[in-house]
Coordinates of C-alpha atoms in Angstrom, one line a residue:
Chain V
S1 CA -9.1 9.2 -110.2
Q2 CA -11.1 11.6 -108.3
T3 CA -10.2 15.2 -107.6
I4 CA -11.7 17.1 -104.6
H5 CA -11.7 20.9 -104.4
Q6 CA -12.2 22.8 -101.2
W7 CA -12.4 26.5 -100.6
P8 CA -11.3 28.6 -99.0
A9 CA -8.0 27.2 -98.0
T10 CA -7.8 29.4 -94.9
L11 CA -10.4 31.3 -93.1
V12 CA -10.4 33.6 -90.0
Q13 CA -13.8 34.4 -88.6
P14 CA -15.2 36.1 -85.5
V15 CA -17.3 34.3 -83.0
G16 CA -20.9 34.5 -83.9
S17 CA -20.4 34.9 -87.6
P18 CA -21.8 32.5 -90.2
L19 CA -19.8 29.9 -92.1
S20 CA -20.0 28.3 -95.4
L21 CA -17.3 25.8 -96.7
E22 CA -17.7 24.3 -100.1
C23 CA -16.4 21.0 -101.5
T24 CA -16.8 19.8 -105.1
V25 CA -15.7 16.5 -106.6
E26 CA -14.6 15.6 -110.1
G27 CA -14.0 12.3 -111.7
T28 CA -16.9 10.3 -110.2
S29 CA -20.6 10.3 -110.0
N30 CA -23.0 9.6 -107.1
P31 CA -20.1 9.5 -104.6
N32 CA -20.5 9.2 -100.8
L33 CA -19.3 12.4 -99.4
Y34 CA -17.8 13.2 -96.0
W35 CA -16.8 16.1 -93.8
Y36 CA -14.1 15.5 -91.3
R37 CA -12.6 17.8 -88.7
Q38 CA -9.2 17.7 -87.1
A39 CA -8.9 19.8 -84.0
A40 CA -5.5 20.6 -82.5
G41 CA -3.9 17.5 -81.0
R42 CA -6.8 15.2 -82.0
G43 CA -7.4 12.8 -84.8
L44 CA -9.7 13.2 -87.7
Q45 CA -13.3 13.1 -86.6
L46 CA -16.2 12.4 -89.0
L47 CA -18.8 15.1 -88.8
F48 CA -21.2 14.3 -91.6
Y49 CA -21.7 11.9 -94.5
S50 CA -24.0 11.8 -97.4
V51 CA -24.9 9.0 -99.7
G52 CA -26.9 11.2 -102.2
I53 CA -28.4 14.6 -102.9
G54 CA -30.3 15.9 -99.9
Q55 CA -29.3 13.0 -97.8
I56 CA -27.2 14.0 -94.7
S57 CA -26.2 12.0 -91.7
S58 CA -24.7 13.6 -88.7
E59 CA -22.2 11.7 -86.7
V60 CA -21.8 14.0 -83.7
P61 CA -24.0 16.8 -82.2
Q62 CA -22.5 20.2 -82.9
N63 CA -22.9 23.7 -84.0
L64 CA -22.5 22.8 -87.7
S65 CA -24.8 21.5 -90.5
A66 CA -24.2 20.1 -93.9
S67 CA -26.0 20.2 -97.2
R68 CA -25.7 18.4 -100.5
P69 CA -27.5 20.5 -103.2
Q70 CA -25.9 18.7 -106.1
D71 CA -24.4 15.2 -106.7
R72 CA -20.8 16.4 -106.4
Q73 CA -21.2 19.4 -104.1
F74 CA -21.1 19.2 -100.3
I75 CA -21.4 22.3 -98.1
L76 CA -20.5 22.7 -94.4
S77 CA -22.3 25.6 -92.7
S78 CA -22.9 27.3 -89.4
K79 CA -25.2 30.1 -88.4
K80 CA -23.1 31.3 -85.5
L81 CA -19.5 30.1 -85.1
L82 CA -18.1 29.1 -81.7
L83 CA -14.4 29.2 -80.6
S84 CA -14.5 25.4 -80.5
D85 CA -15.3 25.3 -84.2
S86 CA -11.7 26.1 -85.0
G87 CA -9.9 23.3 -86.7
F88 CA -8.9 21.8 -90.0
Y89 CA -11.9 20.6 -92.1
L90 CA -11.4 17.9 -94.7
C91 CA -13.9 16.9 -97.4
A92 CA -13.6 13.3 -98.7
S93 CA -15.2 11.3 -101.4
H94 CA -15.8 7.6 -102.0
G95 CA -17.2 6.9 -105.4
S96 CA -18.0 4.0 -107.6
S97 CA -14.9 4.6 -109.7
G98 CA -12.6 4.8 -106.8
G99 CA -12.7 1.3 -105.6
E100 CA -12.5 1.1 -101.8
T101 CA -10.4 4.2 -101.4
Q102 CA -11.5 7.5 -99.9
Y103 CA -10.0 10.5 -101.6
F104 CA -9.4 13.7 -99.6
G105 CA -9.4 17.3 -100.5
P106 CA -6.7 19.9 -99.5
G107 CA -8.7 21.0 -96.4
T108 CA -9.8 24.3 -95.0
R109 CA -8.1 25.7 -91.9
L110 CA -10.6 27.7 -89.9
L111 CA -9.7 29.9 -87.0
V112 CA -12.5 31.4 -85.0
L113 CA -11.5 34.4 -82.8
Chain I
A1 CA -18.0 2.9 -80.1
Q2 CA -15.1 2.1 -82.5
S3 CA -11.8 3.7 -81.7
V4 CA -8.3 3.7 -83.1
S5 CA -5.2 4.3 -81.0
Q6 CA -1.9 5.4 -82.3
H7 CA 0.6 5.3 -79.4
N8 CA 3.4 7.3 -80.9
H9 CA 2.5 11.0 -81.4
H10 CA 5.9 12.1 -82.5
V11 CA 8.7 10.0 -83.8
I12 CA 12.2 11.3 -84.8
L13 CA 14.5 9.0 -86.8
S14 CA 17.7 9.3 -88.7
E15 CA 17.8 8.3 -92.3
A16 CA 18.2 4.5 -92.9
A17 CA 16.7 3.7 -89.5
S18 CA 13.8 1.2 -89.3
L19 CA 10.3 2.5 -88.6
E20 CA 7.4 0.9 -86.8
L21 CA 4.3 2.9 -86.0
G22 CA 1.7 1.2 -83.7
C23 CA -2.0 1.1 -84.4
N24 CA -4.6 -0.6 -82.3
Y25 CA -8.4 -0.6 -82.9
S26 CA -11.4 -1.6 -80.9
Y27 CA -14.1 -3.1 -83.1
G28 CA -15.5 -6.6 -82.8
G29 CA -16.6 -7.2 -86.4
T30 CA -15.0 -7.5 -89.7
V31 CA -12.7 -4.5 -90.3
N32 CA -11.1 -2.8 -93.2
L33 CA -7.9 -1.1 -92.1
F34 CA -6.0 1.8 -93.7
W35 CA -2.9 3.9 -93.3
Y36 CA -3.0 7.4 -94.7
V37 CA -0.1 9.8 -95.0
Q38 CA -0.1 13.6 -95.3
Y39 CA 3.2 15.0 -96.5
P40 CA 3.9 18.7 -95.8
G41 CA 1.6 20.9 -97.9
Q42 CA -0.1 18.0 -99.6
H43 CA -3.4 16.2 -99.4
L44 CA -4.1 13.2 -97.2
Q45 CA -3.4 10.1 -99.3
L46 CA -3.7 6.4 -99.0
L47 CA -0.6 4.5 -98.1
L48 CA -2.0 1.0 -97.9
K49 CA -5.1 -0.9 -96.9
Y50 CA -6.2 -4.3 -95.7
F51 CA -9.5 -5.9 -96.5
S52 CA -8.9 -9.6 -96.4
G53 CA -6.4 -12.3 -97.3
D54 CA -2.7 -12.0 -96.6
P55 CA -2.4 -10.1 -93.3
L56 CA 0.9 -8.6 -94.5
V57 CA 0.1 -5.8 -97.0
K58 CA 2.5 -3.8 -99.0
G59 CA 1.9 -0.2 -99.9
I60 CA 3.6 2.6 -101.8
K61 CA 7.1 3.8 -101.1
G62 CA 8.3 0.6 -99.4
F63 CA 5.8 0.7 -96.6
E64 CA 4.1 -2.4 -95.3
A65 CA 1.7 -3.2 -92.5
E66 CA 0.7 -6.4 -90.7
F67 CA -2.8 -7.1 -89.5
I68 CA -2.8 -9.2 -86.3
K69 CA -6.4 -10.0 -85.5
S70 CA -5.7 -11.4 -82.1
K71 CA -4.0 -8.2 -81.1
F72 CA -6.4 -5.9 -82.8
S73 CA -3.3 -4.3 -84.4
F74 CA -2.3 -2.9 -87.7
N75 CA 1.3 -1.6 -87.3
L76 CA 3.0 0.2 -90.1
R77 CA 6.7 -0.6 -90.9
K78 CA 9.5 0.4 -93.2
P79 CA 12.9 -1.1 -93.1
S80 CA 14.8 2.0 -94.0
V81 CA 13.3 5.5 -93.8
Q82 CA 14.3 8.4 -96.0
W83 CA 14.1 12.1 -95.4
S84 CA 11.2 12.3 -97.8
D85 CA 9.2 10.1 -95.4
T86 CA 8.8 13.1 -93.1
A87 CA 5.0 13.4 -92.8
E88 CA 2.0 12.7 -90.6
Y89 CA 0.7 9.2 -90.6
F90 CA -2.9 8.2 -89.7
C91 CA -4.3 4.8 -89.1
A92 CA -8.0 4.3 -89.8
V93 CA -10.8 1.7 -89.6
N94 CA -13.8 1.4 -91.8
T95 CA -16.9 0.9 -89.8
G96 CA -19.5 0.8 -92.6
F97 CA -20.7 3.1 -95.4
Q98 CA -17.0 3.8 -95.8
K99 CA -17.1 5.9 -92.6
L100 CA -13.5 6.0 -91.4
V101 CA -12.5 6.3 -87.7
F102 CA -9.1 7.8 -87.5
G103 CA -6.3 7.7 -84.9
T104 CA -4.8 10.9 -83.7
G105 CA -1.9 10.6 -86.1
T106 CA 1.9 10.3 -85.7
R107 CA 4.2 13.0 -86.8
L108 CA 7.4 11.5 -88.2
L109 CA 10.5 13.6 -88.7
V110 CA 13.4 12.0 -90.5
S111 CA 16.7 13.8 -90.2
P112 CA 19.2 13.6 -93.0

């Protein structure tokens, strides 16, 4: 089965600072990769997905961007964080070896002050 | 746009009580439906899924869900809950490219 690593686990950042969250996947190749966010009191919202290296689709307009420099690496970034960027960020993978199931990472809790 | 509604945000039950968590979706096409669970301190993990066939699907740990197409529903059930079922439960719909649309989640607390 797939294993997804995310770091850091928790992050506190000031408004206006940059952000870089990393996600790496083991146990599959050429997966579809996803970034979700869960804000307080809301469900999981899909932010970005990628079907391959360098291919990023954005689901909602926002202050964030994503990149996929390697097959099993997915990065979430921001140049200047906003208070509204606070939330719980989850990386997910759906690969050829995983059937129809998405696997989720442990998540990163981001607090922007 | 597709959406998923979970009507119960917080549920508190005693052990051995029966559980039913509601999930309704809005999507006119063919759907794949999922229930995910997040136990305290653990990753989000798949509980069960429906793609086609028998609308009553069974998952791990004694959970089951019934897909009722006419009602656009996919409710989660368990006849007798345990303290270890305390978790947050998410209903989700697959809208293509395995892009999941999630409900807001239901926090279940089972008291011993």
